PDB file of C-alpha atoms and ligand atoms in Angstrom:
ATOM      1  CA  UNK A 205       0.007  -0.042   0.055  1.00 91.00           C
ATOM      2  CA  UNK A 206       1.370   3.408  -1.110  1.00 96.00           C
ATOM      3  CA  UNK A 207       1.811   6.357   1.231  1.00 98.00           C
ATOM      4  CA  UNK A 208       0.066   9.353  -0.259  1.00 98.00           C
ATOM      5  CA  UNK A 209      -0.302  13.041   0.422  1.00 98.00           C
ATOM      6  CA  UNK A 210      -3.155  15.339  -0.644  1.00 98.00           C
ATOM      7  CA  UNK A 211      -2.572  19.087  -1.300  1.00 98.00           C
ATOM      8  CA  UNK A 212      -5.586  21.388  -1.127  1.00 98.00           C
ATOM      9  CA  UNK A 213      -6.432  25.035  -0.479  1.00 98.00           C
ATOM     10  CA  UNK A 214     -10.174  25.212  -0.278  1.00 98.00           C
ATOM     11  CA  UNK A 215     -13.220  23.061   0.526  1.00 98.00           C
ATOM     12  CA  UNK A 216     -11.790  19.688  -0.100  1.00 98.00           C
ATOM     13  CA  UNK A 217     -14.593  17.721  -1.534  1.00 98.00           C
ATOM     14  CA  UNK A 218     -12.174  15.924  -3.648  1.00 98.00           C
ATOM     15  CA  UNK A 219      -9.940  15.283  -0.448  1.00 98.00           C
ATOM     16  CA  UNK A 220     -13.232  13.917   1.094  1.00 98.00           C
ATOM     17  CA  UNK A 221     -13.908  11.634  -1.980  1.00 98.00           C
ATOM     18  CA  UNK A 222     -10.250  10.276  -1.659  1.00 98.00           C
ATOM     19  CA  UNK A 223     -10.689   9.517   2.170  1.00 98.00           C
ATOM     20  CA  UNK A 224     -14.008   7.799   1.563  1.00 98.00           C
ATOM     21  CA  UNK A 225     -12.654   5.558  -1.132  1.00 98.00           C
ATOM     22  CA  UNK A 226      -9.713   4.543   1.103  1.00 98.00           C
ATOM     23  CA  UNK A 227     -12.347   3.785   3.883  1.00 98.00           C
ATOM     24  CA  UNK A 228     -14.246   1.656   1.293  1.00 98.00           C
ATOM     25  CA  UNK A 229     -11.216  -0.081   0.412  1.00 97.00           C
ATOM     26  CA  UNK A 230     -11.765   1.057  -3.244  1.00 98.00           C
ATOM     27  CA  UNK A 231      -8.384   2.752  -2.995  1.00 98.00           C
ATOM     28  CA  UNK A 232      -5.283   1.028  -1.673  1.00 97.00           C
ATOM     29  CA  UNK A 233      -3.464   3.955  -0.041  1.00 98.00           C
ATOM     30  CA  UNK A 234      -2.685   5.473   3.205  1.00 98.00           C
ATOM     31  CA  UNK A 235      -3.335   9.210   3.223  1.00 98.00           C
ATOM     32  CA  UNK A 236      -0.357  10.286   5.426  1.00 98.00           C
ATOM     33  CA  UNK A 237      -0.726  13.974   5.023  1.00 98.00           C
ATOM     34  CA  UNK A 238      -2.809  16.884   4.078  1.00 98.00           C
ATOM     35  CA  UNK A 239      -0.748  19.857   2.912  1.00 98.00           C
ATOM     36  CA  UNK A 240      -2.780  23.117   3.108  1.00 98.00           C
ATOM     37  CA  UNK A 241      -1.842  26.717   2.379  1.00 98.00           C
ATOM     38  CA  UNK A 242      -4.976  28.446   3.570  1.00 98.00           C
ATOM     39  CA  UNK A 243      -5.855  28.584   7.411  1.00 97.00           C
ATOM     40  CA  UNK A 244      -9.536  29.196   6.461  1.00 98.00           C
ATOM     41  CA  UNK A 245      -9.961  26.170   4.243  1.00 98.00           C
ATOM     42  CA  UNK A 246     -12.713  23.812   5.004  1.00 98.00           C
ATOM     43  CA  UNK A 247     -10.508  20.881   4.088  1.00 98.00           C
ATOM     44  CA  UNK A 248      -8.754  21.468   7.452  1.00 98.00           C
ATOM     45  CA  UNK A 249     -11.925  20.542   9.230  1.00 98.00           C
ATOM     46  CA  UNK A 250     -12.383  17.486   7.035  1.00 98.00           C
ATOM     47  CA  UNK A 251      -8.806  16.335   7.847  1.00 98.00           C
ATOM     48  CA  UNK A 252      -9.487  16.791  11.478  1.00 98.00           C
ATOM     49  CA  UNK A 253     -12.747  14.768  11.388  1.00 98.00           C
ATOM     50  CA  UNK A 254     -10.784  11.969   9.349  1.00 98.00           C
ATOM     51  CA  UNK A 255      -7.893  12.137  11.710  1.00 98.00           C
ATOM     52  CA  UNK A 256      -5.345  12.965   8.968  1.00 98.00           C
ATOM     53  CA  UNK A 257      -2.399  14.753   9.949  1.00 98.00           C
ATOM     54  CA  UNK A 258      -2.045  18.330   8.467  1.00 98.00           C
ATOM     55  CA  UNK A 259       0.833  20.448   7.442  1.00 98.00           C
ATOM     56  CA  UNK A 260      -0.719  23.894   7.318  1.00 98.00           C
ATOM     57  CA  UNK A 261       1.587  26.689   6.118  1.00 97.00           C
ATOM     58  CA  UNK A 262       1.201  30.368   5.334  1.00 97.00           C
ATOM     59  CA  UNK A 263       3.457  31.272   2.339  1.00 96.00           C
ATOM     60  CA  UNK A 264       3.934  34.708   3.293  1.00 96.00           C
ATOM     61  CA  UNK A 265       5.646  33.601   6.514  1.00 96.00           C
ATOM     62  CA  UNK A 266       8.408  32.320   4.244  1.00 97.00           C
ATOM     63  CA  UNK A 267      10.979  34.220   2.269  1.00 97.00           C
ATOM     64  CA  UNK A 268      10.379  32.340  -0.900  1.00 97.00           C
ATOM     65  CA  UNK A 269       8.579  29.479  -2.636  1.00 97.00           C
ATOM     66  CA  UNK A 270      11.897  27.548  -2.253  1.00 98.00           C
ATOM     67  CA  UNK A 271      11.808  27.819   1.519  1.00 98.00           C
ATOM     68  CA  UNK A 272       8.255  26.695   2.040  1.00 98.00           C
ATOM     69  CA  UNK A 273       8.608  23.862  -0.531  1.00 98.00           C
ATOM     70  CA  UNK A 274      11.758  22.668   1.433  1.00 98.00           C
ATOM     71  CA  UNK A 275       9.577  22.408   4.599  1.00 98.00           C
ATOM     72  CA  UNK A 276       6.904  20.565   2.569  1.00 98.00           C
ATOM     73  CA  UNK A 277       9.554  18.166   1.295  1.00 98.00           C
ATOM     74  CA  UNK A 278      10.860  17.611   4.845  1.00 98.00           C
ATOM     75  CA  UNK A 279       7.162  16.860   5.969  1.00 98.00           C
ATOM     76  CA  UNK A 280       6.788  14.443   3.144  1.00 98.00           C
ATOM     77  CA  UNK A 281       9.918  12.513   3.667  1.00 98.00           C
ATOM     78  CA  UNK A 282       9.209  12.288   7.451  1.00 98.00           C
ATOM     79  CA  UNK A 283       6.087  10.380   6.734  1.00 98.00           C
ATOM     80  CA  UNK A 284       7.537   8.405   3.812  1.00 98.00           C
ATOM     81  CA  UNK A 285       5.102   9.976   1.259  1.00 98.00           C
ATOM     82  CA  UNK A 286       5.608   8.235  -2.129  1.00 97.00           C
ATOM     83  CA  UNK A 287       2.869  10.026  -4.290  1.00 98.00           C
ATOM     84  CA  UNK A 288       1.253  13.334  -4.155  1.00 98.00           C
ATOM     85  CA  UNK A 289      -2.587  14.168  -5.285  1.00 98.00           C
ATOM     86  CA  UNK A 290      -3.363  17.856  -5.796  1.00 98.00           C
ATOM     87  CA  UNK A 291      -6.827  18.571  -5.155  1.00 98.00           C
ATOM     88  CA  UNK A 292      -7.570  22.229  -5.539  1.00 97.00           C
ATOM     89  CA  UNK A 293      -4.078  23.431  -4.422  1.00 97.00           C
ATOM     90  CA  UNK A 294      -4.186  26.934  -5.727  1.00 95.00           C
ATOM     91  CA  UNK A 295      -0.392  27.314  -6.292  1.00 95.00           C
ATOM     92  CA  UNK A 296       2.200  26.287  -9.105  1.00 96.00           C
ATOM     93  CA  UNK A 297       4.414  23.541  -7.906  1.00 97.00           C
ATOM     94  CA  UNK A 298       7.954  24.825  -8.087  1.00 97.00           C
ATOM     95  CA  UNK A 299      11.303  23.186  -8.813  1.00 97.00           C
ATOM     96  CA  UNK A 300      12.088  22.223  -5.129  1.00 98.00           C
ATOM     97  CA  UNK A 301       9.161  19.936  -4.907  1.00 98.00           C
ATOM     98  CA  UNK A 302       9.208  18.793  -8.529  1.00 98.00           C
ATOM     99  CA  UNK A 303      12.963  17.602  -8.064  1.00 97.00           C
ATOM    100  CA  UNK A 304      11.797  15.196  -5.516  1.00 97.00           C
ATOM    101  CA  UNK A 305       8.436  13.924  -6.866  1.00 97.00           C
ATOM    102  CA  UNK A 306       8.121  14.653 -10.617  1.00 91.00           C
ATOM    103  CA  UNK A 307       6.160  11.920 -12.255  1.00 95.00           C
ATOM    104  CA  UNK A 308       4.532  11.209  -8.826  1.00 97.00           C
ATOM    105  CA  UNK A 309       2.469  14.217  -8.706  1.00 98.00           C
ATOM    106  CA  UNK A 310      -0.967  14.355 -10.206  1.00 98.00           C
ATOM    107  CA  UNK A 311      -3.710  17.156 -10.423  1.00 98.00           C
ATOM    108  CA  UNK A 312      -7.311  17.186 -11.223  1.00 98.00           C
ATOM    109  CA  UNK A 313      -8.733  20.066 -13.427  1.00 98.00           C
ATOM    110  CA  UNK A 314     -12.263  21.130 -14.012  1.00 98.00           C
ATOM    111  CA  UNK A 315     -11.992  21.485 -17.810  1.00 98.00           C
ATOM    112  CA  UNK A 316     -10.739  19.466 -20.839  1.00 98.00           C
ATOM    113  CA  UNK A 317      -7.249  20.796 -20.959  1.00 98.00           C
ATOM    114  CA  UNK A 318      -5.561  22.533 -22.718  1.00 97.00           C
ATOM    115  CA  UNK A 319      -8.863  24.291 -22.925  1.00 97.00           C
ATOM    116  CA  UNK A 320      -9.501  26.694 -19.853  1.00 97.00           C
ATOM    117  CA  UNK A 321      -6.408  26.311 -17.740  1.00 97.00           C
ATOM    118  CA  UNK A 322      -5.842  28.263 -14.360  1.00 96.00           C
ATOM    119  CA  UNK A 323      -8.427  29.791 -12.326  1.00 95.00           C
ATOM    120  CA  UNK A 324     -12.263  29.363 -12.699  1.00 96.00           C
ATOM    121  CA  UNK A 325     -12.136  27.031 -15.521  1.00 97.00           C
ATOM    122  CA  UNK A 326     -15.995  26.632 -15.104  1.00 97.00           C
ATOM    123  CA  UNK A 327     -16.582  30.360 -15.526  1.00 97.00           C
ATOM    124  CA  UNK A 328     -14.167  30.319 -18.478  1.00 97.00           C
ATOM    125  CA  UNK A 329     -16.212  27.543 -20.206  1.00 97.00           C
ATOM    126  CA  UNK A 330     -19.588  29.353 -19.661  1.00 97.00           C
ATOM    127  CA  UNK A 331     -18.221  32.712 -20.858  1.00 96.00           C
ATOM    128  CA  UNK A 332     -16.867  30.983 -23.956  1.00 97.00           C
ATOM    129  CA  UNK A 333     -20.227  29.446 -24.643  1.00 96.00           C
ATOM    130  CA  UNK A 334     -18.567  26.131 -24.847  1.00 97.00           C
ATOM    131  CA  UNK A 335     -20.737  23.065 -25.655  1.00 97.00           C
ATOM    132  CA  UNK A 336     -18.518  20.659 -23.775  1.00 97.00           C
ATOM    133  CA  UNK A 337     -16.318  20.843 -20.688  1.00 97.00           C
ATOM    134  CA  UNK A 338     -15.053  18.174 -18.375  1.00 98.00           C
ATOM    135  CA  UNK A 339     -12.519  16.884 -16.049  1.00 98.00           C
ATOM    136  CA  UNK A 340      -8.781  16.186 -16.673  1.00 98.00           C
ATOM    137  CA  UNK A 341      -6.421  14.369 -14.532  1.00 98.00           C
ATOM    138  CA  UNK A 342      -2.679  14.973 -15.456  1.00 98.00           C
ATOM    139  CA  UNK A 343       0.756  14.722 -14.213  1.00 98.00           C
ATOM    140  CA  UNK A 344       2.134  18.002 -12.766  1.00 98.00           C
ATOM    141  CA  UNK A 345       5.097  19.688 -14.312  1.00 96.00           C
ATOM    142  CA  UNK A 346       6.354  23.298 -13.812  1.00 93.00           C
ATOM    143  CA  UNK A 347       3.631  24.882 -15.913  1.00 93.00           C
ATOM    144  CA  UNK A 348       0.039  25.874 -15.271  1.00 92.00           C
ATOM    145  CA  UNK A 349      -2.078  22.770 -15.781  1.00 93.00           C
ATOM    146  CA  UNK A 350       0.189  21.623 -18.697  1.00 95.00           C
ATOM    147  CA  UNK A 351       1.669  18.313 -17.730  1.00 96.00           C
ATOM    148  CA  UNK A 352       0.971  15.041 -19.517  1.00 97.00           C
ATOM    149  CA  UNK A 353      -2.677  14.076 -19.569  1.00 98.00           C
ATOM    150  CA  UNK A 354      -3.540  10.722 -18.016  1.00 98.00           C
ATOM    151  CA  UNK A 355      -7.514  10.800 -18.537  1.00 98.00           C
ATOM    152  CA  UNK A 356     -10.296  13.144 -19.490  1.00 98.00           C
ATOM    153  CA  UNK A 357     -14.054  12.863 -19.130  1.00 98.00           C
ATOM    154  CA  UNK A 358     -16.322  15.000 -21.159  1.00 98.00           C
ATOM    155  CA  UNK A 359     -19.327  16.575 -19.871  1.00 98.00           C
ATOM    156  CA  UNK A 360     -22.063  18.283 -22.019  1.00 98.00           C
ATOM    157  CA  UNK A 361     -22.874  21.858 -21.317  1.00 98.00           C
ATOM    158  CA  UNK A 362     -26.746  22.310 -21.578  1.00 96.00           C
ATOM    159  CA  UNK A 363     -28.079  25.406 -23.303  1.00 94.00           C
ATOM    160  CA  UNK A 364     -29.655  26.517 -19.724  1.00 94.00           C
ATOM    161  CA  UNK A 365     -26.563  25.428 -17.789  1.00 96.00           C
ATOM    162  CA  UNK A 366     -25.824  27.675 -14.702  1.00 96.00           C
ATOM    163  CA  UNK A 367     -22.473  27.860 -12.944  1.00 97.00           C
ATOM    164  CA  UNK A 368     -24.085  25.741 -10.007  1.00 97.00           C
ATOM    165  CA  UNK A 369     -25.346  23.037 -12.212  1.00 97.00           C
ATOM    166  CA  UNK A 370     -22.162  22.657 -14.241  1.00 98.00           C
ATOM    167  CA  UNK A 371     -20.143  22.702 -10.972  1.00 97.00           C
ATOM    168  CA  UNK A 372     -22.261  19.943  -9.627  1.00 98.00           C
ATOM    169  CA  UNK A 373     -21.781  17.798 -12.725  1.00 98.00           C
ATOM    170  CA  UNK A 374     -18.045  18.368 -12.859  1.00 98.00           C
ATOM    171  CA  UNK A 375     -17.803  17.809  -9.087  1.00 98.00           C
ATOM    172  CA  UNK A 376     -19.687  14.465  -9.245  1.00 98.00           C
ATOM    173  CA  UNK A 377     -17.620  13.166 -12.248  1.00 98.00           C
ATOM    174  CA  UNK A 378     -14.316  14.304 -10.240  1.00 98.00           C
ATOM    175  CA  UNK A 379     -15.243  12.531  -7.085  1.00 98.00           C
ATOM    176  CA  UNK A 380     -15.677   9.307  -8.852  1.00 98.00           C
ATOM    177  CA  UNK A 381     -12.870   9.667 -11.357  1.00 98.00           C
ATOM    178  CA  UNK A 382     -10.088  10.939  -9.036  1.00 98.00           C
ATOM    179  CA  UNK A 383     -10.073   7.963  -6.488  1.00 98.00           C
ATOM    180  CA  UNK A 384     -10.396   5.476  -9.447  1.00 98.00           C
ATOM    181  CA  UNK A 385      -7.304   6.806 -11.317  1.00 98.00           C
ATOM    182  CA  UNK A 386      -5.365   7.155  -8.176  1.00 98.00           C
ATOM    183  CA  UNK A 387      -6.019   3.485  -7.660  1.00 98.00           C
ATOM    184  CA  UNK A 388      -4.900   2.571 -11.196  1.00 97.00           C
ATOM    185  CA  UNK A 389      -1.851   4.758 -10.811  1.00 97.00           C
ATOM    186  CA  UNK A 390      -0.917   3.442  -7.377  1.00 96.00           C
ATOM    187  CA  UNK A 391      -1.287  -0.105  -8.340  1.00 91.00           C
ATOM    188  CA  UNK A 392       0.580  -0.099 -11.612  1.00 80.00           C
ATOM    189  CA  UNK A 393       3.615   1.112  -9.509  1.00 54.00           C
ATOM    190  CA  UNK A 394       3.579   4.977 -10.250  1.00 48.00           C
ATOM    191  CA  UNK A 395       4.235   5.462  -6.571  1.00 46.00           C
ATOM    192  CA  UNK A 396       7.445   3.675  -6.463  1.00 47.00           C
TER     193      UNK A 396
HETATM  194  C1  GRF B 577     -11.877  21.018  -8.121  1.00 71.56           C
HETATM  195  O1  GRF B 577     -12.934  21.282  -9.188  1.00 71.56           O
HETATM  196  C2  GRF B 577     -10.593  20.581  -8.866  1.00 71.56           C
HETATM  197  O2  GRF B 577     -10.785  20.130 -10.184  1.00 71.56           O
HETATM  198  C3  GRF B 577      -9.875  22.062  -8.922  1.00 71.56           C
HETATM  199  O3  GRF B 577     -10.092  22.637  -7.746  1.00 71.56           O
HETATM  200  C4  GRF B 577     -11.541  22.230  -7.285  1.00 71.56           C
HETATM  201  C5  GRF B 577     -11.377  21.732  -5.841  1.00 71.56           C
HETATM  202  O4  GRF B 577     -12.613  21.571  -5.260  1.00 71.56           O
HETATM  203  N1  GRF B 577      -8.403  21.712  -9.125  1.00 71.56           N
HETATM  204  P1  GRF B 577     -12.646  20.788  -3.895  1.00 71.56           P
HETATM  205  O5  GRF B 577     -11.810  21.813  -2.806  1.00 71.56           O
HETATM  206  O6  GRF B 577     -11.960  19.455  -3.910  1.00 71.56           O
HETATM  207  O7  GRF B 577     -14.040  20.874  -3.465  1.00 71.56           O
END
């Protein structure tokens, strides 16, 4: 069983879906650490309830990204973390973290990349009057949502789609897809 860490900055509904998949034994992993950069994030409460250790840091308390990523790497190594899932982590991963974990960090993004990268992908898709959006899971590189794509699932945008309804559809898909793909990656040895 692989030791994994989840990085999140917000609500953490994907974090929760992964926790539940582990509990249901659909995902053979040990969630060793939540890494969070936002003291107000609801994901912290979810981690507390699930008794998952948390490393919460405030980027502004560090001199640079290199400094806080060094701390993150120390935390990950202390817990023998082998694989990282970003789940709404609102920050670009820098060279310090990538050097240690490249090829073993994945991200989930609420669009069909390379369309609508970056912030508010759902709003971007609606503003563009797109007919389709979806979910992408990809390996993380130094770019913004640019790493090699692992899987994509398409979601139709209805003519009367609202932000809320599209967000619900996307999140329902994410919550099924992310644990399933993590299981696939971890059991085919990507976490080694
Ligand atoms: C998800 O839609 C994910 O695709 C994106 O950020 C959102 C996080 O939502 N990267 P949550 O915090 O897991 O609810």
